[in-house]
XYZ file of C-alpha atoms in Angstrom:
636
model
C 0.000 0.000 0.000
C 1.542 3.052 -1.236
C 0.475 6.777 0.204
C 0.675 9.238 -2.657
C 1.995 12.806 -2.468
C -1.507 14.404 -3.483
C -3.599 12.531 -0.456
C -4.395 8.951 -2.839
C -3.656 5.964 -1.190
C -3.862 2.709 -3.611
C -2.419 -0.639 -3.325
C 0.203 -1.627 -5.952
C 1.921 -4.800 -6.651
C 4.990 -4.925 -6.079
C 6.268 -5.685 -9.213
C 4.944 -1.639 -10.212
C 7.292 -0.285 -7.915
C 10.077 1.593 -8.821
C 12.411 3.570 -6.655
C 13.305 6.953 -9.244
C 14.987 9.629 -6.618
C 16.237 9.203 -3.488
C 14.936 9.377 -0.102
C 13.796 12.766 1.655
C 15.526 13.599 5.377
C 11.934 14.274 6.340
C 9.074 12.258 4.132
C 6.078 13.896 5.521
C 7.501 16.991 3.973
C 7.365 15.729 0.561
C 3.431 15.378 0.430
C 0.216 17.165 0.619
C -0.471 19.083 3.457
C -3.834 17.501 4.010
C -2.360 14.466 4.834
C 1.385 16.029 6.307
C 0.700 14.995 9.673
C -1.049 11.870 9.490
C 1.670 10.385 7.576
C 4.266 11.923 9.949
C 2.248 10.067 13.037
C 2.126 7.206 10.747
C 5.708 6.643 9.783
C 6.345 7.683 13.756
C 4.217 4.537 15.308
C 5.177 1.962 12.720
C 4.337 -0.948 12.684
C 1.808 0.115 15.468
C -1.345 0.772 13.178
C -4.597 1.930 14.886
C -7.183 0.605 12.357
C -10.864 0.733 12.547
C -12.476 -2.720 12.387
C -15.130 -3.403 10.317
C -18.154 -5.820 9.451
C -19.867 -5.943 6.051
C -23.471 -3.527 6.339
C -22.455 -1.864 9.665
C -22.814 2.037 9.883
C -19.950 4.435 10.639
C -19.997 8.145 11.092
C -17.588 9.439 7.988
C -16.329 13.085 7.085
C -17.632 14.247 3.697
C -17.259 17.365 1.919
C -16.118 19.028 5.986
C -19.577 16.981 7.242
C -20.032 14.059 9.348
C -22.358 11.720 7.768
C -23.483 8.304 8.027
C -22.210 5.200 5.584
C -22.800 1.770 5.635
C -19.807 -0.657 5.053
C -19.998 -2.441 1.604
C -16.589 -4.350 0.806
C -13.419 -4.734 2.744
C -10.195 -5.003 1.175
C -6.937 -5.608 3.751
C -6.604 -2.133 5.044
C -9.361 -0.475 2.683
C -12.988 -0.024 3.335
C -15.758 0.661 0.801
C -18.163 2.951 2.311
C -21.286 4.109 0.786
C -22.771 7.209 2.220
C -26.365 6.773 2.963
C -28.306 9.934 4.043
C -27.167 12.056 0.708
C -30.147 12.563 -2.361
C -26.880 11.728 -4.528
C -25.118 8.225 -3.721
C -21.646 8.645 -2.982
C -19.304 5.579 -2.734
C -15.354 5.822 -2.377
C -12.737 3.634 -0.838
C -10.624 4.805 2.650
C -7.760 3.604 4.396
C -9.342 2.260 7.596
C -6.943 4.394 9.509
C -8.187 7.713 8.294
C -9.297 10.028 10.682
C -12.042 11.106 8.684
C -13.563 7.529 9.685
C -15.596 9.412 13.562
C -13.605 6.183 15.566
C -10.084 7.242 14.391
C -11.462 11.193 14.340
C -12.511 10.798 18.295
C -9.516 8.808 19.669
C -7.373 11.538 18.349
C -9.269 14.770 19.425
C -10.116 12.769 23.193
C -6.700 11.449 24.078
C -5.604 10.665 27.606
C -3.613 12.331 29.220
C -2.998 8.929 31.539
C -3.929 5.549 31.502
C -7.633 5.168 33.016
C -9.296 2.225 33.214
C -13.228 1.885 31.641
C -15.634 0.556 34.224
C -17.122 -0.962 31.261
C -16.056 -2.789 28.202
C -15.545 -1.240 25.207
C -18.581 -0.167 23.743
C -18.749 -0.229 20.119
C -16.993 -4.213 20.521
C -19.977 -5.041 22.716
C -22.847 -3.691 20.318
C -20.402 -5.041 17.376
C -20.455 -1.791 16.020
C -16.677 -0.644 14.025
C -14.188 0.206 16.899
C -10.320 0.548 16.823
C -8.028 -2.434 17.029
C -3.944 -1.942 16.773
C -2.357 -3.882 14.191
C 0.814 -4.825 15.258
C 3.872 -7.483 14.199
C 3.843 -11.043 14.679
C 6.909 -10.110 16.546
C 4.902 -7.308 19.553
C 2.014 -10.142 19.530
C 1.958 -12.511 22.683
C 3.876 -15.513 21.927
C 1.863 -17.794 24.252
C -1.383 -18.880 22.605
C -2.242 -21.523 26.394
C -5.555 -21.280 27.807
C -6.283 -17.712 30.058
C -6.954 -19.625 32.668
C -4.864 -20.182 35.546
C -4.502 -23.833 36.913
C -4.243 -24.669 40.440
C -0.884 -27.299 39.738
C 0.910 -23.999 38.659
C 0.969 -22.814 42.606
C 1.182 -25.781 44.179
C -2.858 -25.839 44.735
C -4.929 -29.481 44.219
C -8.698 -29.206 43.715
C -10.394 -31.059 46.272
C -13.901 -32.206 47.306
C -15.498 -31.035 49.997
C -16.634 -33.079 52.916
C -20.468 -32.713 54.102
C -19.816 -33.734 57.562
C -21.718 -35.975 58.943
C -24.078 -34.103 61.944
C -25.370 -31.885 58.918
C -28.853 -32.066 58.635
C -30.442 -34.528 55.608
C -33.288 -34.742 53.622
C -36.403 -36.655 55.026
C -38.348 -39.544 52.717
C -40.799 -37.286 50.895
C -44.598 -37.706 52.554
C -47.203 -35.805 50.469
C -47.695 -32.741 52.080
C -48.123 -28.838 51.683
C -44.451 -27.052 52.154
C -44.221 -24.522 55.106
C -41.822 -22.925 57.458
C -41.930 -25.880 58.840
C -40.055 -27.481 56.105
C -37.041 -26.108 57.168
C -37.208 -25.202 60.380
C -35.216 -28.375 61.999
C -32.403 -27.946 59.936
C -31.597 -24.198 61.181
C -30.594 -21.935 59.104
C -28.729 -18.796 59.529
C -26.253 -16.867 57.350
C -24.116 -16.251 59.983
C -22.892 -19.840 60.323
C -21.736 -19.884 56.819
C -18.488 -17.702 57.060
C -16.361 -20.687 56.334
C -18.730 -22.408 53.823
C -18.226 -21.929 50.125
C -21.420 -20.818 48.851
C -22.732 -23.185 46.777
C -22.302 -25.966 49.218
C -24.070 -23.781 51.909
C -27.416 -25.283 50.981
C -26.032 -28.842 51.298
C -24.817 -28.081 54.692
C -28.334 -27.222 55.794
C -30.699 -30.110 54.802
C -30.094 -30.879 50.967
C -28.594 -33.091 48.558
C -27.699 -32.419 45.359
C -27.270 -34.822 42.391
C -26.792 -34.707 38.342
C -28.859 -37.171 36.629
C -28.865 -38.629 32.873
C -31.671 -39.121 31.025
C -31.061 -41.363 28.649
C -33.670 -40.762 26.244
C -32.753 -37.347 25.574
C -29.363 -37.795 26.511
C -29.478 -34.846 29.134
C -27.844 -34.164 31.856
C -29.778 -32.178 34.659
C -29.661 -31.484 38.625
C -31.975 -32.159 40.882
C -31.994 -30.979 44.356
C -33.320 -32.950 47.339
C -34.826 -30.351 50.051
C -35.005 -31.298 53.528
C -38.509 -32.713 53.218
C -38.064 -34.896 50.259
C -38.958 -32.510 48.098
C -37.176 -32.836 44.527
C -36.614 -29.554 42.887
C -34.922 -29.537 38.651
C -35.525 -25.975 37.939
C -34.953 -22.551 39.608
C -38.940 -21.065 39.461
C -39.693 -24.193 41.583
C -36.760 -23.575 43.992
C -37.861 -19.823 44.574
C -41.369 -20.799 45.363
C -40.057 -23.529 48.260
C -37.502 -20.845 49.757
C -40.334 -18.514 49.560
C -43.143 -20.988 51.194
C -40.512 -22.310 53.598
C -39.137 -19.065 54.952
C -39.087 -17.671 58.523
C -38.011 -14.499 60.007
C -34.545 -12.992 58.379
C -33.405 -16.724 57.795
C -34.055 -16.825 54.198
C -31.816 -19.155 51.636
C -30.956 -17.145 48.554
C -31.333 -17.898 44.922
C -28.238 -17.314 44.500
C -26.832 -20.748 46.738
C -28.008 -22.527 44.305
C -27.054 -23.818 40.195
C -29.288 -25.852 38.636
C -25.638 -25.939 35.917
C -24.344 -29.429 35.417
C -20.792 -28.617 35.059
C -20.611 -26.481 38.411
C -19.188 -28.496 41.159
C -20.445 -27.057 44.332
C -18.281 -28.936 46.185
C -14.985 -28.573 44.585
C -12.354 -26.469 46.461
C -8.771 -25.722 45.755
C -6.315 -26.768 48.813
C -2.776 -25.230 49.207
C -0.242 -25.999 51.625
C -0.429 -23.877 54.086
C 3.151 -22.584 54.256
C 2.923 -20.833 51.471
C -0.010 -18.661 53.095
C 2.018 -15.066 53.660
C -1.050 -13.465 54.937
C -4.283 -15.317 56.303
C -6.886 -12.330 55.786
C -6.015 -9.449 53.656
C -9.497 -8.021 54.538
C -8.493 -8.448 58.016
C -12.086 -9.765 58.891
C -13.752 -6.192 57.342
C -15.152 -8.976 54.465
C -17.742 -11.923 55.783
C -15.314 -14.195 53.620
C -11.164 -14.174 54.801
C -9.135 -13.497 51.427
C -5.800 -15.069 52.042
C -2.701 -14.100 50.561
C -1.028 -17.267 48.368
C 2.824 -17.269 47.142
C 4.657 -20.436 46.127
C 7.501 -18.250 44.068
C 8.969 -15.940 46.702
C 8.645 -14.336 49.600
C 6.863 -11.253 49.072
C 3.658 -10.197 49.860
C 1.316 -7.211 48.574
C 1.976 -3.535 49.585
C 0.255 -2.066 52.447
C -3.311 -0.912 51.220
C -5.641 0.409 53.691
C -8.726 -2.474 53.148
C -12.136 -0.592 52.744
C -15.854 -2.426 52.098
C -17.141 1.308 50.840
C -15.567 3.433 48.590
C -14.501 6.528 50.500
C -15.375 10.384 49.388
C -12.052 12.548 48.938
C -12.555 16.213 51.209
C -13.673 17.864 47.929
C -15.849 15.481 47.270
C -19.494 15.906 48.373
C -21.355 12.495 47.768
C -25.277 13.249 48.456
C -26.174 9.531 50.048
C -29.266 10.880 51.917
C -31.379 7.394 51.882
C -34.386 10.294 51.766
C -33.324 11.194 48.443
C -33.688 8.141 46.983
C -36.788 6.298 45.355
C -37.736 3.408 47.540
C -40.342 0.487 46.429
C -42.803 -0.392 49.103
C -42.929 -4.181 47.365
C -43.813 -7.057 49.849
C -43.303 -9.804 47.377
C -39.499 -10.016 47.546
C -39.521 -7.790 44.578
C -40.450 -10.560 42.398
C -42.761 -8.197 39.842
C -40.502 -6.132 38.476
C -44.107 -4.566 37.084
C -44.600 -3.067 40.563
C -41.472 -2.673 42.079
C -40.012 0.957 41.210
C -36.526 0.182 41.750
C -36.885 -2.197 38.823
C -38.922 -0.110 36.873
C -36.052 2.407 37.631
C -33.400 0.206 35.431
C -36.041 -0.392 33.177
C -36.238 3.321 32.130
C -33.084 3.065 29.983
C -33.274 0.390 28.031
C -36.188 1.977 26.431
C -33.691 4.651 24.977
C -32.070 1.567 23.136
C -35.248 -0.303 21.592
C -32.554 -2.089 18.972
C -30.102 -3.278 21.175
C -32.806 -4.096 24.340
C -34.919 -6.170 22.169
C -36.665 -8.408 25.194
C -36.708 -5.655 27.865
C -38.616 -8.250 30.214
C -35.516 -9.949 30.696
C -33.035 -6.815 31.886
C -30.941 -7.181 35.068
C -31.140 -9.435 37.752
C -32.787 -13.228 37.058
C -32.715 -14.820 40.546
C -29.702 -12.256 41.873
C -27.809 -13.400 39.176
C -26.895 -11.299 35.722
C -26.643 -12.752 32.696
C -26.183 -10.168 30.339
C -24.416 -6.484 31.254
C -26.863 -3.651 31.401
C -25.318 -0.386 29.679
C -28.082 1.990 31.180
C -27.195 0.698 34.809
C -29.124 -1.156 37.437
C -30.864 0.053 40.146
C -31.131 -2.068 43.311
C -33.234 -2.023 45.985
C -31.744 0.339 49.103
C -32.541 1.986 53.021
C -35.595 3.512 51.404
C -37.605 0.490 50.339
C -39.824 -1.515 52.188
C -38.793 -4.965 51.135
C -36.575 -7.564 53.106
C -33.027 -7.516 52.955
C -33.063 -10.618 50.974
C -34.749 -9.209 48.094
C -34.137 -10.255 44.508
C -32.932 -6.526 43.724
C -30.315 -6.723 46.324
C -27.166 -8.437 45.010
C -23.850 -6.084 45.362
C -24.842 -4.876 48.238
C -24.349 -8.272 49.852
C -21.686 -8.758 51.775
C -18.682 -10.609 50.215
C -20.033 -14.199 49.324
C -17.382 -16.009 46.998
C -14.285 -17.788 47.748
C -11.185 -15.336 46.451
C -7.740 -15.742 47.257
C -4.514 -13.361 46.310
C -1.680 -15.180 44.831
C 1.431 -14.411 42.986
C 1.812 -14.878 39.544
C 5.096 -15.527 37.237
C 4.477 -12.409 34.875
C 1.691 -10.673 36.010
C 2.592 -9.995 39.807
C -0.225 -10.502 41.848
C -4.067 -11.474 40.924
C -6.843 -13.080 42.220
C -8.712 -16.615 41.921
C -11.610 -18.021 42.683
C -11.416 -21.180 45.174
C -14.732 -22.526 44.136
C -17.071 -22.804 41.322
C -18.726 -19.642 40.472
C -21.489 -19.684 38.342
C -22.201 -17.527 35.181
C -24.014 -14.493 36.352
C -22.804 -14.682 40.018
C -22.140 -11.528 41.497
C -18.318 -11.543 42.252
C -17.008 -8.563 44.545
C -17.048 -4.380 44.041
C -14.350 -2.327 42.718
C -13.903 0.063 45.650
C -11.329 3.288 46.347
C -11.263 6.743 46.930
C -13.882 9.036 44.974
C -11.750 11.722 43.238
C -12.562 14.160 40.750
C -10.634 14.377 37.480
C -8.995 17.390 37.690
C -7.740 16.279 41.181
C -6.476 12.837 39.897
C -4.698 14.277 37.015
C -2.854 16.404 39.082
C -0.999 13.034 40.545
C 0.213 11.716 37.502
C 4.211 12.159 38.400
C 3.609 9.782 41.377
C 0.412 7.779 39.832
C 0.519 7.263 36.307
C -3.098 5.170 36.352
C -2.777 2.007 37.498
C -5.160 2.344 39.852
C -7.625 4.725 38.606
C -10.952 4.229 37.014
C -13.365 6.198 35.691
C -16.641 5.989 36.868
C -17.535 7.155 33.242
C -21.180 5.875 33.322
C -22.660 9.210 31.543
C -20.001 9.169 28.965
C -20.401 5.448 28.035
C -24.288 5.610 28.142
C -24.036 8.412 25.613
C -21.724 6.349 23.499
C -24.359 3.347 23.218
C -26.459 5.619 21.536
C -26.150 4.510 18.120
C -24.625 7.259 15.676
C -23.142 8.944 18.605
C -20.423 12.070 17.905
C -19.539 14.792 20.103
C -18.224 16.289 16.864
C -21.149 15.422 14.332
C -23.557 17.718 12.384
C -26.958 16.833 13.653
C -28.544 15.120 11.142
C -32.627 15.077 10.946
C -33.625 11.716 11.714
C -36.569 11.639 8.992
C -34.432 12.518 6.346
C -32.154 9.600 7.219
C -32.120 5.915 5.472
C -34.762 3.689 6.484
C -32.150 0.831 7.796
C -32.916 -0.941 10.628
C -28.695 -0.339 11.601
C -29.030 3.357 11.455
C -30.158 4.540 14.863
C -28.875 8.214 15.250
C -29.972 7.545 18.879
C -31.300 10.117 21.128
C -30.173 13.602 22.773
C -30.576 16.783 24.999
C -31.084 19.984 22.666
C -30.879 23.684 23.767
C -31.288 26.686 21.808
C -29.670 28.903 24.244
C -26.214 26.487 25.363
C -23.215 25.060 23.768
C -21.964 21.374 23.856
C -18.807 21.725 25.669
C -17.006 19.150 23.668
C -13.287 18.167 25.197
C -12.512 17.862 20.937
C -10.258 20.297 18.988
C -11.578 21.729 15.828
C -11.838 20.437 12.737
C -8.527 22.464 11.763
C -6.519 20.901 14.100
C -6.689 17.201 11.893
C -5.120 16.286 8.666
C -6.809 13.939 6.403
C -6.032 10.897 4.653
C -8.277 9.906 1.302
C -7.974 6.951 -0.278
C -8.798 5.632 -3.773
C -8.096 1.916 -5.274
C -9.258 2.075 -8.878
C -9.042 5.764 -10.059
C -12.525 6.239 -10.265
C -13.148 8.061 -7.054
C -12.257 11.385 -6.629
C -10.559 13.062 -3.533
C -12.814 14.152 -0.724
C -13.035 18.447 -0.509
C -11.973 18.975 2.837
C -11.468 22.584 4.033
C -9.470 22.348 7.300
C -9.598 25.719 8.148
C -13.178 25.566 8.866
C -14.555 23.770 12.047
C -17.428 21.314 12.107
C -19.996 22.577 14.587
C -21.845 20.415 16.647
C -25.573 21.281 16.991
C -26.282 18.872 19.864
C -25.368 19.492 23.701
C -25.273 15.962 25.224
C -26.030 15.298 29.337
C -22.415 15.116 29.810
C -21.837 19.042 27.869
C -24.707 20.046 31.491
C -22.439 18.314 33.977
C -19.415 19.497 32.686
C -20.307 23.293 33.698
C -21.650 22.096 36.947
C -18.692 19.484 37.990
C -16.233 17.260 37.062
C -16.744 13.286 36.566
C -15.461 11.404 39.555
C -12.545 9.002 39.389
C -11.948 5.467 41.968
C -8.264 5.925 43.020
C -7.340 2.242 44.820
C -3.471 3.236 44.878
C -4.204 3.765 48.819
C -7.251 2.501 49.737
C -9.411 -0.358 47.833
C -10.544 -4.002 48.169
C -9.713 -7.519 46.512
C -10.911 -5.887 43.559
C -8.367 -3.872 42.735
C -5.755 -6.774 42.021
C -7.540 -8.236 39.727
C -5.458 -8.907 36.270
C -5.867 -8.194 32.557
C -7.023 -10.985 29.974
C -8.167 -9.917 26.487
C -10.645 -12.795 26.940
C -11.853 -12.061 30.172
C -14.238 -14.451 32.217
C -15.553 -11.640 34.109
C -17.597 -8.094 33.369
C -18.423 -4.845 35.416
C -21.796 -3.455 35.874
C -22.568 0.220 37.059
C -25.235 0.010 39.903
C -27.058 2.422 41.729
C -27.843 1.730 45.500
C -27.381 4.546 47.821
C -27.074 7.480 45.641
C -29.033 8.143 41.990
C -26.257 10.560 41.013
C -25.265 9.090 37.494
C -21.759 10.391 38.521
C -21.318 7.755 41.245
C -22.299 3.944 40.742
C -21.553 1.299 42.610
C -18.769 -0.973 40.149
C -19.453 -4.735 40.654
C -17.707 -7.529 39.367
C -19.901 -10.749 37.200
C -18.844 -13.904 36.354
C -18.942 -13.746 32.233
C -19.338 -17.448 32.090
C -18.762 -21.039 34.310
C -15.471 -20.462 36.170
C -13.817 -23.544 37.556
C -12.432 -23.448 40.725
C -8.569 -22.117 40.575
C -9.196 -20.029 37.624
C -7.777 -16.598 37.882
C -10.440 -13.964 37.898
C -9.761 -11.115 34.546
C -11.259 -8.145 32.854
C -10.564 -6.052 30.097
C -8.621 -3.261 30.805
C -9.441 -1.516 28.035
C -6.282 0.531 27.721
C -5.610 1.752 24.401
C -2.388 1.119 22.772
C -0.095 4.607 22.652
C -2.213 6.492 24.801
C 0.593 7.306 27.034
C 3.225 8.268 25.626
C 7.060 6.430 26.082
C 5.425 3.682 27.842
C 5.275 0.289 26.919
C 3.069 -2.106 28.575
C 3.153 -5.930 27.052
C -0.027 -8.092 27.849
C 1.096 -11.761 29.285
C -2.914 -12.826 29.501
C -1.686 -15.772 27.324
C -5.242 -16.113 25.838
C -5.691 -17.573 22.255
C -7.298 -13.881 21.334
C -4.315 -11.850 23.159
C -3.672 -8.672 21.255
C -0.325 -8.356 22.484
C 0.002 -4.732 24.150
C -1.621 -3.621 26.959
C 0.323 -0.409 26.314
């Protein structure tokens, strides 16, 4: 691929080439203005490439003519894309290097970049609606060498998975007489939370009263479990189990949904034992969590830096969190919550999806299913909190819970330290928090000689819910939506207008940018771009009004944090974060919880994407040892 002097860029084969004057000290002097800087950058971060990746039919805000317009992806060719620009009277097709920063992906991560490396609370959003997002193309040489499995086995720190023993005093089920379940039911097997501090939670159940089995039938050649309650009662699915713990309940002592996967390949009973001498520190939590997180290392001596443990994220003095439980909607539900119909908490988180009719397409099913979450919710969940008149054991109350799974800190061989799980953790189980000090961003930036981000995140909630909104550009022309295309993939989404204020947009103008065109057969012409003049945005977004007002906020866990701020990077993680709302609505200040992204054995290490962006701070280097089959090779 060959970048002309005059802004063209065309593939040629290499038998066309021919080398007819020599070499310039400085290339990017040699060609046309427009594109003077890009190919400067470009020859500067070789062989790093940031790229925009594409799928066939997907829309993409594109520069045409100094205007942001939409254009749906026809043909891909290596490092070309074939747009064709749908919301002119006159069709317009061209070819563009997939690099170009007249593509809005490349355009944004230009005009936005960080000034230090801050991790997203959630993952990437245009790879999570599959919309085109930026990828780094790099050698075979920068890419992660080991293609094993992300997961990290127990045998590699001296760890055995084990079964656990049921011993044999615990409580077991009765032979099943006909009758109608009660409190009864469960009453001689006493049950109480508090005895379970040294229980994994999955086998709590089976330490109070029930069996659990996985049985084949052979006809269909299905595995299923079956639980065996303490009266006999057999139980295959979890709409059956919620009506016995609801029939049999007394008082506060109340199983949860959540003890309980109806999953065959979840072991509840499996456990990962390691010799104790290699325990450096018993309880990192130092007994603030219901669950001890000790501290594993089989390589060396050392243990983790002093961090002051905390179970609530902790206001810095400027910092003025409004956590008033008056404040706050409450539900006055005595049904466990169980209709979301007439709880308002639910119908709370239920509000945004609406915003999002093509990506929400069965709303009925958003959030919690039995205090577990299946699928992440962009538009944030609202739990139940000290304003509602529901029990604490609610099925809206989930990361408010005290710590419930089995974590332990150990020491890695690349990574340093991270965190796995000792037991089986279901897909959709509620993990642990991210938790630090709440910081603005002007006040965390002003750290970075001593901090460079490693343990900062952005409680960017607004920012990424305004992303999700399909067509979405700070920097874009508002386009009418009725004189738009009629394709079900063009959503220009919704937003805030006002006549009499001004988006305060964190972009440089237009004039700022050079641009790269590209053509591959001659026939397209090159795109009239006048740089001096600055595209305009007609729109003021919710995060232009909370800009004037205050800054976003900002969890620093450098000092102060929880488990969750050890947790490594995998670029195919097995866990997600979730924004929740529980004792404040302020969209600047969610709650960050960790969910298990699919079945995790027990000894797996616990991961999430990062999300850093390659280059985004400059003269450091980061590689990524995740080791995963899909590693991208950089963190950094």
């Amino acid at each position: 691929m060959i970048f002309f002097d005059d802004g063209y860029t065309q593939y040629v084969y290499h038998k066309n080439i021919r080398l007819v004057c020599g070499e310039s000290p400085n290339v990017s002097d040699d060609v046309h203005e427009n594109i003077r800087e890009f190919v400067k950058a470009y020859l500067l971060k070789y062989p790093e490439r940031p790229m925009v990746k594409f799928n066939k039919k997907q829309i993409v805000r594109t520069e045409l003519n100094n205007v942001w317009r939409s254009a749906k992806v026809k043909n891909l060719d290596a490092s070309l894309v074939q747009l064709e620009f749908i919301d002119m009277k006159i069709k317009h097709t061209e070819w563009i290097y997939r690099g170009s920063n007249r593509l809005g992906p490349i355009y944004n991560q230009l005009s936005n970049q960080y000034k230090r490396v801050r991790s997203m609370v959630l993952t990437d959003v245009n790879k999570l609606l599959k919309r085109p997002y930026i990828e780094i193309d790099l050698t075979d040489d920068e890419k992660s060498v080991d293609n094993s499995d992300n997961t990290q086995k127990p045998h590699e720190n001296n760890g055995v998975i084990k079964s656990i023993e049921i011993p044999a005093n615990c409580p077991k089920p009765l032979p099943y007489k006909h009758h109608e379940c009660s409190y009864f039911c469960m009453l001689r097997v006493e049950y109480n939370y508090s005895k379970t501090k040294y229980m994994t939670f999955l086998s709590i159940p089976l330490h109070f009263g029930f069996t659990r089995s996985v049985l084949t039938d052979k006809k269909l050649k299905l595995k299923k479990v079956i639980y065996t309650t303490p009266c006999g009662r057999n139980i295959d699915n979890e709409n059956e189990m919620y009506n016995y713990l609801k029939l049999t309940s007394y008082g506060d002592s109340q199983m949860t949904m959540d003890l309980f996967s109806f999953h065959c390949s979840i072991n509840p009973l499996s456990l990962v034992s390691v010799p104790e001498a290699f325990i450096r520190v018993q309880d990192i939590s130092y007994e603030m969590e219901f669950k001890s997180i000790s501290v594993f290392n089989s390589l060396n001596d050392s243990v983790p830096d002093h961090v002051k443990y905390i179970t609530k994220s902790i206001p810095s003095p400027n910092v003025d969190l409004n956590i008033d439980s008056k404040s706050l909607c409450g539900c006055d539900c005595t049904d466990n919550c169980e209709d979301k119909n007439k709880c308002s908490c639910w119908q709370l988180t239920n509000e945004g999806p609406k915003n999002f009719p093509g990506y929400f397409k069965n709303r009925d099913n958003i959030g919690y299913s039995f205090k577990r979450l299946y699928k992440q919710v962009f538009t944030g969940i609202y739990e139940c909190n000290a304003s509602c008149k529901c029990k604490k054991t609610c099925l809206n109350r989930v990361v408010q819970e005290p710590l419930k799974t089995s974590l332990q800190l150990f020491f890695t061989k690349k990574k340093g330290w991270g965190v796995r799980t000792l037991a089986d953790i279901p897909k959709g189980s509620f993990v642990c928090t991210y938790l630090g000090v709440v910081r603005t961003e002007k006040d965390a930036d002003a750290d970075l000689l001593s901090n460079w981000g490693e343990y900062l995140a952005d409680l960017n909630f607004i920012v990424t819910a305004e992303e999700y909104k399909d067509g979405y550009e700070s920097s874009a022309e508002y386009v009418d939506p009725t004189s738009s295309s009629d394709d079900e993939e063009l959503n220009l989404g919704l937003a805030i207008k006002s006549k009499g204020s001004k988006f305060k947009s964190r972009r440089p103008s237009r004039k700022n940018l050079q641009n790269t065109n590209t053509k591959i057969d001659g026939k397209h012409e090159l795109s009239k771009l006048n740089i001096q003049q600055k595209v305009e945005s007609k729109i003021t977004f919710l995060q232009g009004y909370i800009e004037k007002e205050d800054d976003f906020y900002t969890l620093d866990s450098k000092v102060c944090g929880n488990i969750g701020r050890y947790f490594n990077h995998s670029c195919n993680p097995n866990i997600f974060l979730q924004n929740v709302f529980i004792d404040t609505h302020d969209l600047r200040l969610p709650w960050v919880g960790y969910f298990a992204k699919s079945n995790i054995p027990a000894g797996t290490e616990l991961t999430w994407d990062y999300n850093y962006m390659v280059g985004s701070v400059k003269d450091k280097i980061l590689m990524c040892h995740c080791g995963s089959k899909k590693c991208r090779g950089r963190l950094l």
